[in-house]
PDB file of C-alpha atoms in Angstrom:
ATOM      1  CA  MET A   1     155.096  80.304-120.952  1.00 52.00           C
ATOM      2  CA  GLY A   2     158.151  79.292-122.958  1.00 58.00           C
ATOM      3  CA  ARG A   3     158.389  78.801-126.679  1.00 58.00           C
ATOM      4  CA  HIS A   4     158.731  76.051-129.249  1.00 53.00           C
ATOM      5  CA  LYS A   5     162.310  76.094-130.478  1.00 51.00           C
ATOM      6  CA  GLN A   6     162.047  73.666-133.391  1.00 51.00           C
ATOM      7  CA  HIS A   7     160.244  70.574-134.530  1.00 51.00           C
ATOM      8  CA  LYS A   8     161.347  67.325-136.122  1.00 52.00           C
ATOM      9  CA  PRO A   9     158.703  65.783-138.380  1.00 48.00           C
ATOM     10  CA  ARG A  10     159.150  62.163-139.426  1.00 51.00           C
ATOM     11  CA  ARG A  11     157.661  60.584-142.529  1.00 47.00           C
ATOM     12  CA  PRO A  12     158.009  56.819-142.213  1.00 46.00           C
ATOM     13  CA  ARG A  13     157.558  54.840-145.402  1.00 42.00           C
ATOM     14  CA  GLY A  14     156.729  51.213-145.981  1.00 46.00           C
ATOM     15  CA  GLU A  15     159.287  48.712-147.186  1.00 42.00           C
ATOM     16  CA  SER A  16     157.887  48.943-150.723  1.00 42.00           C
ATOM     17  CA  GLY A  17     158.545  52.681-150.803  1.00 47.00           C
ATOM     18  CA  GLN A  18     154.867  53.495-150.526  1.00 46.00           C
ATOM     19  CA  PRO A  19     153.641  55.872-147.808  1.00 52.00           C
ATOM     20  CA  ALA A  20     153.178  54.092-144.481  1.00 80.00           C
ATOM     21  CA  THR A  21     149.964  54.302-142.496  1.00 88.00           C
ATOM     22  CA  GLU A  22     151.660  56.113-139.620  1.00 90.00           C
ATOM     23  CA  TRP A  23     153.583  59.331-138.994  1.00 93.00           C
ATOM     24  CA  PHE A  24     155.007  61.125-135.996  1.00 90.00           C
ATOM     25  CA  GLY A  25     156.666  64.425-135.250  1.00 93.00           C
ATOM     26  CA  THR A  26     158.315  66.017-132.227  1.00 93.00           C
ATOM     27  CA  ALA A  27     158.480  69.632-131.086  1.00 93.00           C
ATOM     28  CA  PHE A  28     161.168  70.857-128.687  1.00 90.00           C
ATOM     29  CA  HIS A  29     159.802  73.375-126.183  1.00 88.00           C
ATOM     30  CA  SER A  30     162.100  75.689-124.248  1.00 86.00           C
ATOM     31  CA  THR A  31     160.537  74.797-120.884  1.00 85.00           C
ATOM     32  CA  GLU A  32     158.363  71.719-121.487  1.00 85.00           C
ATOM     33  CA  GLY A  33     160.900  69.626-123.383  1.00 88.00           C
ATOM     34  CA  MET A  34     159.733  67.120-126.023  1.00 92.00           C
ATOM     35  CA  GLN A  35     156.157  67.220-127.306  1.00 94.00           C
ATOM     36  CA  HIS A  36     155.044  64.467-129.660  1.00 95.00           C
ATOM     37  CA  LEU A  37     152.294  63.990-132.219  1.00 95.00           C
ATOM     38  CA  ASP A  38     151.488  60.576-133.687  1.00 94.00           C
ATOM     39  CA  VAL A  39     149.042  59.988-136.574  1.00 95.00           C
ATOM     40  CA  ARG A  40     148.164  56.461-137.696  1.00 92.00           C
ATOM     41  CA  GLN A  41     145.491  54.221-139.126  1.00 90.00           C
ATOM     42  CA  SER A  42     143.138  52.707-136.561  1.00 87.00           C
ATOM     43  CA  GLY A  43     140.797  50.246-138.227  1.00 83.00           C
ATOM     44  CA  ASN A  44     138.804  52.300-140.707  1.00 84.00           C
ATOM     45  CA  GLY A  45     139.632  55.542-138.917  1.00 89.00           C
ATOM     46  CA  ILE A  46     142.549  57.694-137.784  1.00 93.00           C
ATOM     47  CA  LEU A  47     144.193  57.804-134.358  1.00 93.00           C
ATOM     48  CA  ILE A  48     145.899  61.050-133.299  1.00 96.00           C
ATOM     49  CA  THR A  49     147.968  60.748-130.128  1.00 95.00           C
ATOM     50  CA  SER A  50     149.368  63.779-128.311  1.00 96.00           C
ATOM     51  CA  SER A  51     152.040  62.958-125.761  1.00 95.00           C
ATOM     52  CA  PRO A  52     152.105  64.655-123.426  1.00 94.00           C
ATOM     53  CA  ALA A  53     148.773  66.448-123.298  1.00 96.00           C
ATOM     54  CA  GLU A  54     147.129  68.102-120.322  1.00 96.00           C
ATOM     55  CA  ILE A  55     144.223  66.022-119.045  1.00 96.00           C
ATOM     56  CA  ASP A  56     142.342  67.423-116.081  1.00 93.00           C
ATOM     57  CA  GLY A  57     145.435  69.424-115.208  1.00 92.00           C
ATOM     58  CA  VAL A  58     147.799  66.435-115.357  1.00 94.00           C
ATOM     59  CA  ALA A  59     150.333  65.590-118.086  1.00 92.00           C
ATOM     60  CA  ALA A  60     149.341  62.364-119.846  1.00 93.00           C
ATOM     61  CA  SER A  61     149.121  60.756-123.266  1.00 94.00           C
ATOM     62  CA  TRP A  62     145.904  61.572-125.163  1.00 95.00           C
ATOM     63  CA  PRO A  63     144.817  59.128-127.890  1.00 93.00           C
ATOM     64  CA  LEU A  64     141.972  60.541-129.997  1.00 94.00           C
ATOM     65  CA  ARG A  65     140.303  58.209-132.501  1.00 91.00           C
ATOM     66  CA  LEU A  66     138.402  59.803-135.379  1.00 91.00           C
ATOM     67  CA  ARG A  67     135.979  57.709-137.430  1.00 84.00           C
ATOM     68  CA  ASN A  68     136.129  57.726-141.219  1.00 82.00           C
ATOM     69  CA  ASP A  69     132.518  58.754-141.790  1.00 75.00           C
ATOM     70  CA  ALA A  70     130.917  58.750-145.209  1.00 60.00           C
ATOM     71  CA  ASP A  71     130.453  62.529-145.115  1.00 65.00           C
ATOM     72  CA  GLY A  72     134.175  63.130-145.665  1.00 71.00           C
ATOM     73  CA  GLY A  73     134.782  64.421-142.151  1.00 88.00           C
ATOM     74  CA  LEU A  74     138.391  63.244-141.996  1.00 93.00           C
ATOM     75  CA  ASN A  75     139.205  65.062-145.232  1.00 93.00           C
ATOM     76  CA  GLU A  76     137.921  68.230-143.566  1.00 94.00           C
ATOM     77  CA  VAL A  77     140.042  67.552-140.487  1.00 95.00           C
ATOM     78  CA  GLY A  78     143.205  67.020-142.545  1.00 96.00           C
ATOM     79  CA  ALA A  79     142.530  70.080-144.672  1.00 97.00           C
ATOM     80  CA  ALA A  80     141.912  72.272-141.601  1.00 97.00           C
ATOM     81  CA  LEU A  81     145.103  71.157-139.847  1.00 98.00           C
ATOM     82  CA  THR A  82     147.147  71.593-143.019  1.00 97.00           C
ATOM     83  CA  ALA A  83     145.764  75.066-143.687  1.00 98.00           C
ATOM     84  CA  GLY A  84     145.978  76.135-140.045  1.00 97.00           C
ATOM     85  CA  ARG A  85     142.324  77.001-139.647  1.00 97.00           C
ATOM     86  CA  GLY A  86     139.949  76.228-136.817  1.00 97.00           C
ATOM     87  CA  HIS A  87     137.810  73.111-136.887  1.00 96.00           C
ATOM     88  CA  VAL A  88     135.067  71.726-134.649  1.00 95.00           C
ATOM     89  CA  PHE A  89     135.143  67.928-134.548  1.00 93.00           C
ATOM     90  CA  GLY A  90     131.917  67.579-132.619  1.00 91.00           C
ATOM     91  CA  VAL A  91     129.660  68.828-129.849  1.00 93.00           C
ATOM     92  CA  THR A  92     128.183  66.641-127.094  1.00 93.00           C
ATOM     93  CA  GLU A  93     125.269  67.870-125.013  1.00 93.00           C
ATOM     94  CA  GLY A  94     125.231  67.139-121.281  1.00 91.00           C
ATOM     95  CA  PRO A  95     123.143  68.218-118.299  1.00 92.00           C
ATOM     96  CA  GLY A  96     123.759  71.943-117.933  1.00 90.00           C
ATOM     97  CA  HIS A  97     126.750  71.992-120.283  1.00 93.00           C
ATOM     98  CA  ARG A  98     128.089  71.016-123.654  1.00 95.00           C
ATOM     99  CA  THR A  99     131.453  69.497-124.537  1.00 96.00           C
ATOM    100  CA  VAL A 100     133.222  70.718-127.661  1.00 96.00           C
ATOM    101  CA  LEU A 101     136.148  68.989-129.359  1.00 96.00           C
ATOM    102  CA  ALA A 102     137.990  71.455-131.565  1.00 97.00           C
ATOM    103  CA  PHE A 103     141.266  72.561-133.091  1.00 98.00           C
ATOM    104  CA  LEU A 104     142.118  76.149-132.116  1.00 97.00           C
ATOM    105  CA  PRO A 105     144.743  77.803-134.348  1.00 97.00           C
ATOM    106  CA  ASP A 106     147.096  80.420-132.924  1.00 95.00           C
ATOM    107  CA  HIS A 107     145.972  79.574-129.391  1.00 94.00           C
ATOM    108  CA  PRO A 108     147.159  80.384-126.785  1.00 92.00           C
ATOM    109  CA  GLU A 109     149.574  82.446-128.873  1.00 93.00           C
ATOM    110  CA  GLU A 110     150.498  83.047-132.488  1.00 95.00           C
ATOM    111  CA  GLY A 111     152.316  80.131-134.059  1.00 95.00           C
ATOM    112  CA  VAL A 112     150.874  77.600-131.602  1.00 96.00           C
ATOM    113  CA  GLY A 113     147.713  75.550-132.109  1.00 97.00           C
ATOM    114  CA  THR A 114     145.693  73.648-129.529  1.00 98.00           C
ATOM    115  CA  LEU A 115     143.670  70.483-129.863  1.00 98.00           C
ATOM    116  CA  ALA A 116     141.149  70.805-127.046  1.00 97.00           C
ATOM    117  CA  GLN A 117     138.168  69.191-125.397  1.00 97.00           C
ATOM    118  CA  VAL A 118     136.327  72.051-123.718  1.00 96.00           C
ATOM    119  CA  ARG A 119     133.309  71.991-121.386  1.00 96.00           C
ATOM    120  CA  THR A 120     131.151  75.097-121.688  1.00 94.00           C
ATOM    121  CA  PRO A 121     128.263  75.761-119.267  1.00 93.00           C
ATOM    122  CA  GLU A 122     124.781  76.863-120.271  1.00 90.00           C
ATOM    123  CA  ASP A 123     125.071  79.557-117.624  1.00 89.00           C
ATOM    124  CA  PRO A 124     126.844  82.507-119.310  1.00 86.00           C
ATOM    125  CA  ASP A 125     128.531  83.293-115.986  1.00 88.00           C
ATOM    126  CA  GLY A 126     129.862  79.777-115.607  1.00 88.00           C
ATOM    127  CA  ASP A 127     133.477  78.742-116.127  1.00 92.00           C
ATOM    128  CA  VAL A 128     134.800  77.298-119.372  1.00 92.00           C
ATOM    129  CA  VAL A 129     136.935  74.253-118.547  1.00 94.00           C
ATOM    130  CA  PHE A 130     139.643  72.794-120.788  1.00 96.00           C
ATOM    131  CA  GLU A 131     139.284  69.111-119.906  1.00 96.00           C
ATOM    132  CA  ARG A 132     141.957  68.035-122.374  1.00 97.00           C
ATOM    133  CA  SER A 133     144.393  70.076-124.409  1.00 97.00           C
ATOM    134  CA  ALA A 134     147.526  69.597-126.480  1.00 97.00           C
ATOM    135  CA  GLU A 135     149.572  72.604-127.644  1.00 96.00           C
ATOM    136  CA  ARG A 136     151.916  72.156-130.587  1.00 96.00           C
ATOM    137  CA  PRO A 137     153.541  74.464-133.171  1.00 96.00           C
ATOM    138  CA  MET A 138     151.255  75.243-136.102  1.00 97.00           C
ATOM    139  CA  GLU A 139     153.951  73.782-138.395  1.00 96.00           C
ATOM    140  CA  LEU A 140     153.688  70.439-136.628  1.00 96.00           C
ATOM    141  CA  TRP A 141     149.877  70.428-136.865  1.00 97.00           C
ATOM    142  CA  ALA A 142     150.233  71.152-140.590  1.00 97.00           C
ATOM    143  CA  GLU A 143     152.574  68.166-140.974  1.00 96.00           C
ATOM    144  CA  ALA A 144     150.055  66.028-139.083  1.00 97.00           C
ATOM    145  CA  GLY A 145     147.247  67.194-141.385  1.00 97.00           C
ATOM    146  CA  GLU A 146     149.261  66.434-144.512  1.00 96.00           C
ATOM    147  CA  SER A 147     150.055  62.977-143.169  1.00 95.00           C
ATOM    148  CA  LEU A 148     146.413  62.338-142.285  1.00 96.00           C
ATOM    149  CA  LEU A 149     145.436  63.164-145.861  1.00 95.00           C
ATOM    150  CA  ARG A 150     148.159  60.804-147.171  1.00 94.00           C
ATOM    151  CA  ILE A 151     146.992  57.973-144.936  1.00 93.00           C
ATOM    152  CA  LEU A 152     143.269  58.425-145.595  1.00 91.00           C
ATOM    153  CA  PRO A 153     143.203  56.934-149.141  1.00 89.00           C
ATOM    154  CA  LEU A 154     145.126  53.905-147.848  1.00 86.00           C
ATOM    155  CA  LEU A 155     142.405  52.896-145.394  1.00 83.00           C
ATOM    156  CA  GLY A 156     140.442  51.158-148.135  1.00 68.00           C
ATOM    157  CA  PRO A 157     136.703  50.457-148.265  1.00 62.00           C
ATOM    158  CA  ASP A 158     137.115  47.068-146.577  1.00 65.00           C
ATOM    159  CA  ALA A 159     138.961  48.292-143.467  1.00 63.00           C
ATOM    160  CA  GLN A 160     137.193  47.037-140.372  1.00 64.00           C
ATOM    161  CA  PRO A 161     136.173  49.345-137.518  1.00 61.00           C
ATOM    162  CA  ALA A 162     138.534  49.253-134.530  1.00 58.00           C
ATOM    163  CA  ASP A 163     136.591  47.958-131.535  1.00 60.00           C
ATOM    164  CA  GLU A 164     139.243  49.176-129.087  1.00 66.00           C
ATOM    165  CA  LEU A 165     142.197  51.533-129.143  1.00 68.00           C
ATOM    166  CA  GLU A 166     145.471  49.840-129.950  1.00 71.00           C
ATOM    167  CA  ASP A 167     147.617  49.252-126.879  1.00 77.00           C
ATOM    168  CA  CYS A 168     150.313  51.839-126.406  1.00 83.00           C
ATOM    169  CA  ARG A 169     153.263  52.306-124.077  1.00 87.00           C
ATOM    170  CA  LEU A 170     155.431  55.362-123.727  1.00 90.00           C
ATOM    171  CA  CYS A 171     159.070  55.091-124.727  1.00 92.00           C
ATOM    172  CA  PRO A 172     161.085  55.485-121.490  1.00 91.00           C
ATOM    173  CA  GLY A 173     163.630  57.677-123.270  1.00 92.00           C
ATOM    174  CA  CYS A 174     161.329  60.314-124.781  1.00 92.00           C
ATOM    175  CA  TYR A 175     157.745  59.427-123.732  1.00 92.00           C
ATOM    176  CA  ARG A 176     156.758  59.063-127.362  1.00 91.00           C
ATOM    177  CA  PRO A 177     153.773  56.677-127.718  1.00 89.00           C
ATOM    178  CA  VAL A 178     154.920  53.284-129.017  1.00 88.00           C
ATOM    179  CA  TYR A 179     152.049  51.219-130.386  1.00 85.00           C
ATOM    180  CA  GLU A 180     151.889  47.512-131.099  1.00 77.00           C
ATOM    181  CA  SER A 181     152.264  48.344-134.798  1.00 67.00           C
ATOM    182  CA  SER A 182     155.374  50.485-134.179  1.00 68.00           C
ATOM    183  CA  SER A 183     158.970  49.392-133.841  1.00 63.00           C
ATOM    184  CA  SER A 184     160.156  49.026-130.274  1.00 62.00           C
ATOM    185  CA  HIS A 185     163.556  47.955-129.032  1.00 64.00           C
ATOM    186  CA  THR A 186     165.195  46.424-125.989  1.00 64.00           C
ATOM    187  CA  LEU A 187     168.831  47.102-125.171  1.00 62.00           C
ATOM    188  CA  ILE A 188     170.405  44.197-123.313  1.00 54.00           C
ATOM    189  CA  GLY A 189     173.670  44.904-121.557  1.00 53.00           C
ATOM    190  CA  ALA A 190     172.943  48.610-121.218  1.00 53.00           C
ATOM    191  CA  GLY A 191     172.882  48.352-117.434  1.00 57.00           C
ATOM    192  CA  PRO A 192     171.828  46.085-114.547  1.00 57.00           C
ATOM    193  CA  MET A 193     168.417  45.638-116.222  1.00 58.00           C
ATOM    194  CA  PRO A 194     167.451  45.669-119.927  1.00 64.00           C
ATOM    195  CA  VAL A 195     166.086  48.968-121.215  1.00 75.00           C
ATOM    196  CA  MET A 196     162.785  47.969-122.798  1.00 82.00           C
ATOM    197  CA  GLY A 197     160.208  49.659-125.006  1.00 84.00           C
ATOM    198  CA  LEU A 198     162.531  52.161-126.658  1.00 87.00           C
ATOM    199  CA  CYS A 199     161.453  53.873-129.864  1.00 89.00           C
ATOM    200  CA  ARG A 200     163.883  53.598-132.763  1.00 86.00           C
ATOM    201  CA  LEU A 201     165.332  57.108-132.366  1.00 89.00           C
ATOM    202  CA  CYS A 202     166.125  56.596-128.677  1.00 90.00           C
ATOM    203  CA  ALA A 203     167.633  53.165-129.353  1.00 87.00           C
ATOM    204  CA  GLU A 204     169.910  54.694-132.009  1.00 88.00           C
ATOM    205  CA  GLY A 205     170.945  57.622-129.800  1.00 89.00           C
ATOM    206  CA  SER A 206     169.331  60.225-132.089  1.00 91.00           C
ATOM    207  CA  THR A 207     167.011  61.596-129.403  1.00 92.00           C
ATOM    208  CA  LEU A 208     169.792  62.548-126.998  1.00 91.00           C
ATOM    209  CA  ARG A 209     171.775  64.225-129.776  1.00 90.00           C
ATOM    210  CA  SER A 210     168.704  66.255-130.827  1.00 89.00           C
ATOM    211  CA  LEU A 211     167.996  67.323-127.254  1.00 89.00           C
ATOM    212  CA  ARG A 212     171.554  68.498-126.749  1.00 87.00           C
ATOM    213  CA  GLN A 213     171.441  70.480-129.992  1.00 88.00           C
ATOM    214  CA  ALA A 214     168.080  72.050-129.104  1.00 85.00           C
ATOM    215  CA  ASP A 215     169.222  72.820-125.540  1.00 84.00           C
ATOM    216  CA  VAL A 216     165.856  72.019-123.965  1.00 85.00           C
ATOM    217  CA  PRO A 217     165.126  70.515-120.535  1.00 85.00           C
ATOM    218  CA  ILE A 218     165.100  66.742-120.126  1.00 87.00           C
ATOM    219  CA  ASP A 219     163.106  64.883-117.489  1.00 88.00           C
ATOM    220  CA  THR A 220     165.435  63.238-114.949  1.00 91.00           C
ATOM    221  CA  ARG A 221     164.173  59.723-115.699  1.00 90.00           C
ATOM    222  CA  GLN A 222     164.401  60.306-119.445  1.00 92.00           C
ATOM    223  CA  ARG A 223     167.961  61.604-119.100  1.00 91.00           C
ATOM    224  CA  ALA A 224     168.982  58.515-117.124  1.00 90.00           C
ATOM    225  CA  VAL A 225     167.594  56.201-119.820  1.00 91.00           C
ATOM    226  CA  LEU A 226     169.112  58.144-122.713  1.00 93.00           C
ATOM    227  CA  GLU A 227     172.530  58.393-121.081  1.00 91.00           C
ATOM    228  CA  THR A 228     172.454  54.661-120.286  1.00 89.00           C
ATOM    229  CA  VAL A 229     171.726  53.918-123.941  1.00 88.00           C
ATOM    230  CA  ALA A 230     174.458  56.330-125.070  1.00 89.00           C
ATOM    231  CA  ALA A 231     176.995  54.671-122.786  1.00 87.00           C
ATOM    232  CA  ALA A 232     176.052  51.216-124.090  1.00 83.00           C
ATOM    233  CA  LEU A 233     176.342  52.352-127.701  1.00 84.00           C
ATOM    234  CA  ALA A 234     179.700  54.020-127.019  1.00 84.00           C
ATOM    235  CA  LYS A 235     180.956  50.793-125.454  1.00 80.00           C
ATOM    236  CA  ALA A 236     179.868  48.809-128.471  1.00 75.00           C
ATOM    237  CA  TYR A 237     181.509  51.303-130.848  1.00 73.00           C
ATOM    238  CA  SER A 238     184.808  51.339-128.954  1.00 74.00           C
ATOM    239  CA  SER A 239     184.890  47.544-128.639  1.00 67.00           C
ATOM    240  CA  HIS A 240     184.458  46.921-132.350  1.00 59.00           C
ATOM    241  CA  GLY A 241     185.518  50.132-134.012  1.00 53.00           C
ATOM    242  CA  LEU A 242     181.994  50.699-135.279  1.00 46.00           C
ATOM    243  CA  ARG A 243     181.282  53.852-137.234  1.00 46.00           C
ATOM    244  CA  GLY A 244     177.970  55.665-137.712  1.00 42.00           C
ATOM    245  CA  ARG A 245     174.730  54.387-136.276  1.00 42.00           C
ATOM    246  CA  CYS A 246     174.337  51.133-134.461  1.00 41.00           C
ATOM    247  CA  ARG A 247     172.651  48.638-136.734  1.00 39.00           C
ATOM    248  CA  ILE A 248     169.248  47.453-135.507  1.00 36.00           C
ATOM    249  CA  ALA A 249     168.178  43.969-136.456  1.00 33.00           C
ATOM    250  CA  ALA A 250     165.719  41.210-135.625  1.00 32.00           C
ATOM    251  CA  PRO A 251     166.106  38.528-134.398  1.00 28.00           C
ATOM    252  CA  PRO A 252     168.414  39.885-131.670  1.00 31.00           C
ATOM    253  CA  THR A 253     172.142  39.771-132.249  1.00 27.00           C
ATOM    254  CA  HIS A 254     174.774  39.872-129.514  1.00 26.00           C
ATOM    255  CA  ASP A 255     178.279  41.252-129.635  1.00 27.00           C
ATOM    256  CA  GLN A 256     181.244  40.898-127.300  1.00 25.00           C
ATOM    257  CA  ALA A 257     180.271  44.074-125.480  1.00 29.00           C
ATOM    258  CA  GLY A 258     177.022  42.444-124.381  1.00 29.00           C
ATOM    259  CA  LEU A 259     174.821  44.844-126.369  1.00 30.00           C
ATOM    260  CA  SER A 260     171.733  43.485-128.082  1.00 29.00           C
ATOM    261  CA  THR A 261     168.808  45.151-129.773  1.00 29.00           C
ATOM    262  CA  VAL A 262     165.474  43.382-130.056  1.00 31.00           C
ATOM    263  CA  THR A 263     163.165  44.833-132.677  1.00 30.00           C
ATOM    264  CA  LYS A 264     159.446  44.400-133.241  1.00 32.00           C
ATOM    265  CA  PRO A 265     158.999  44.535-137.037  1.00 32.00           C
ATOM    266  CA  ALA A 266     156.828  47.366-138.293  1.00 34.00           C
ATOM    267  CA  SER A 267     156.539  49.806-141.141  1.00 33.00           C
ATOM    268  CA  LEU A 268     158.545  52.421-139.219  1.00 31.00           C
TER     269      LEU A 268
END
């Protein structure tokens, strides 16, 4: 089954120093590699994205939007995640079955929690089917709950409902969800083609360093992207004697090594 070796929570803050309306954290699993959680404002509600999750037996990103109802439901969600206790988000009745969306603490094992959409049959002999599920360390769920509670007061009474989910692409270096409101970067000169849609940590080389320290498996395509970025950064450092992290700026700036970073401004 493997185990979660460590997790890296991130607490982005706005330029004014006030808490931002988004947060993400990453767990490093001994066999599954990187597992991300992203919590952010979505209109007058909260969007929780698990990437990857298991959807109908296939690994995929799972965006779950929760409405900010007047009954204080999101406060209950945040409190349950923070405290590590079970919570039922809702139950939908269907022909011959019901679908339950719930947070299951210490499932499938102690120290791991599962966000799950489960179909249960009316027939007691029928099979229970996990249609969607995302397993993360309980510590990471607690961080997500704390962040949800920090974001909730910032929604404001005038926030408009989100008609559709915000568009999201997965960072090619780590498969973290990168939303329109998040920073994304393009490295030009990193190879025959630009490396586009990178999250900030991959663009800075932090992801590859963390993976090497954690000694967890890396998807072949992810490794190729991360090593390409690392080579481009090393070339830029050696060409100009740069020290520390590569500076990320917008609009794009070019150096003699042909390395450029294009940034979409955001609170992250």
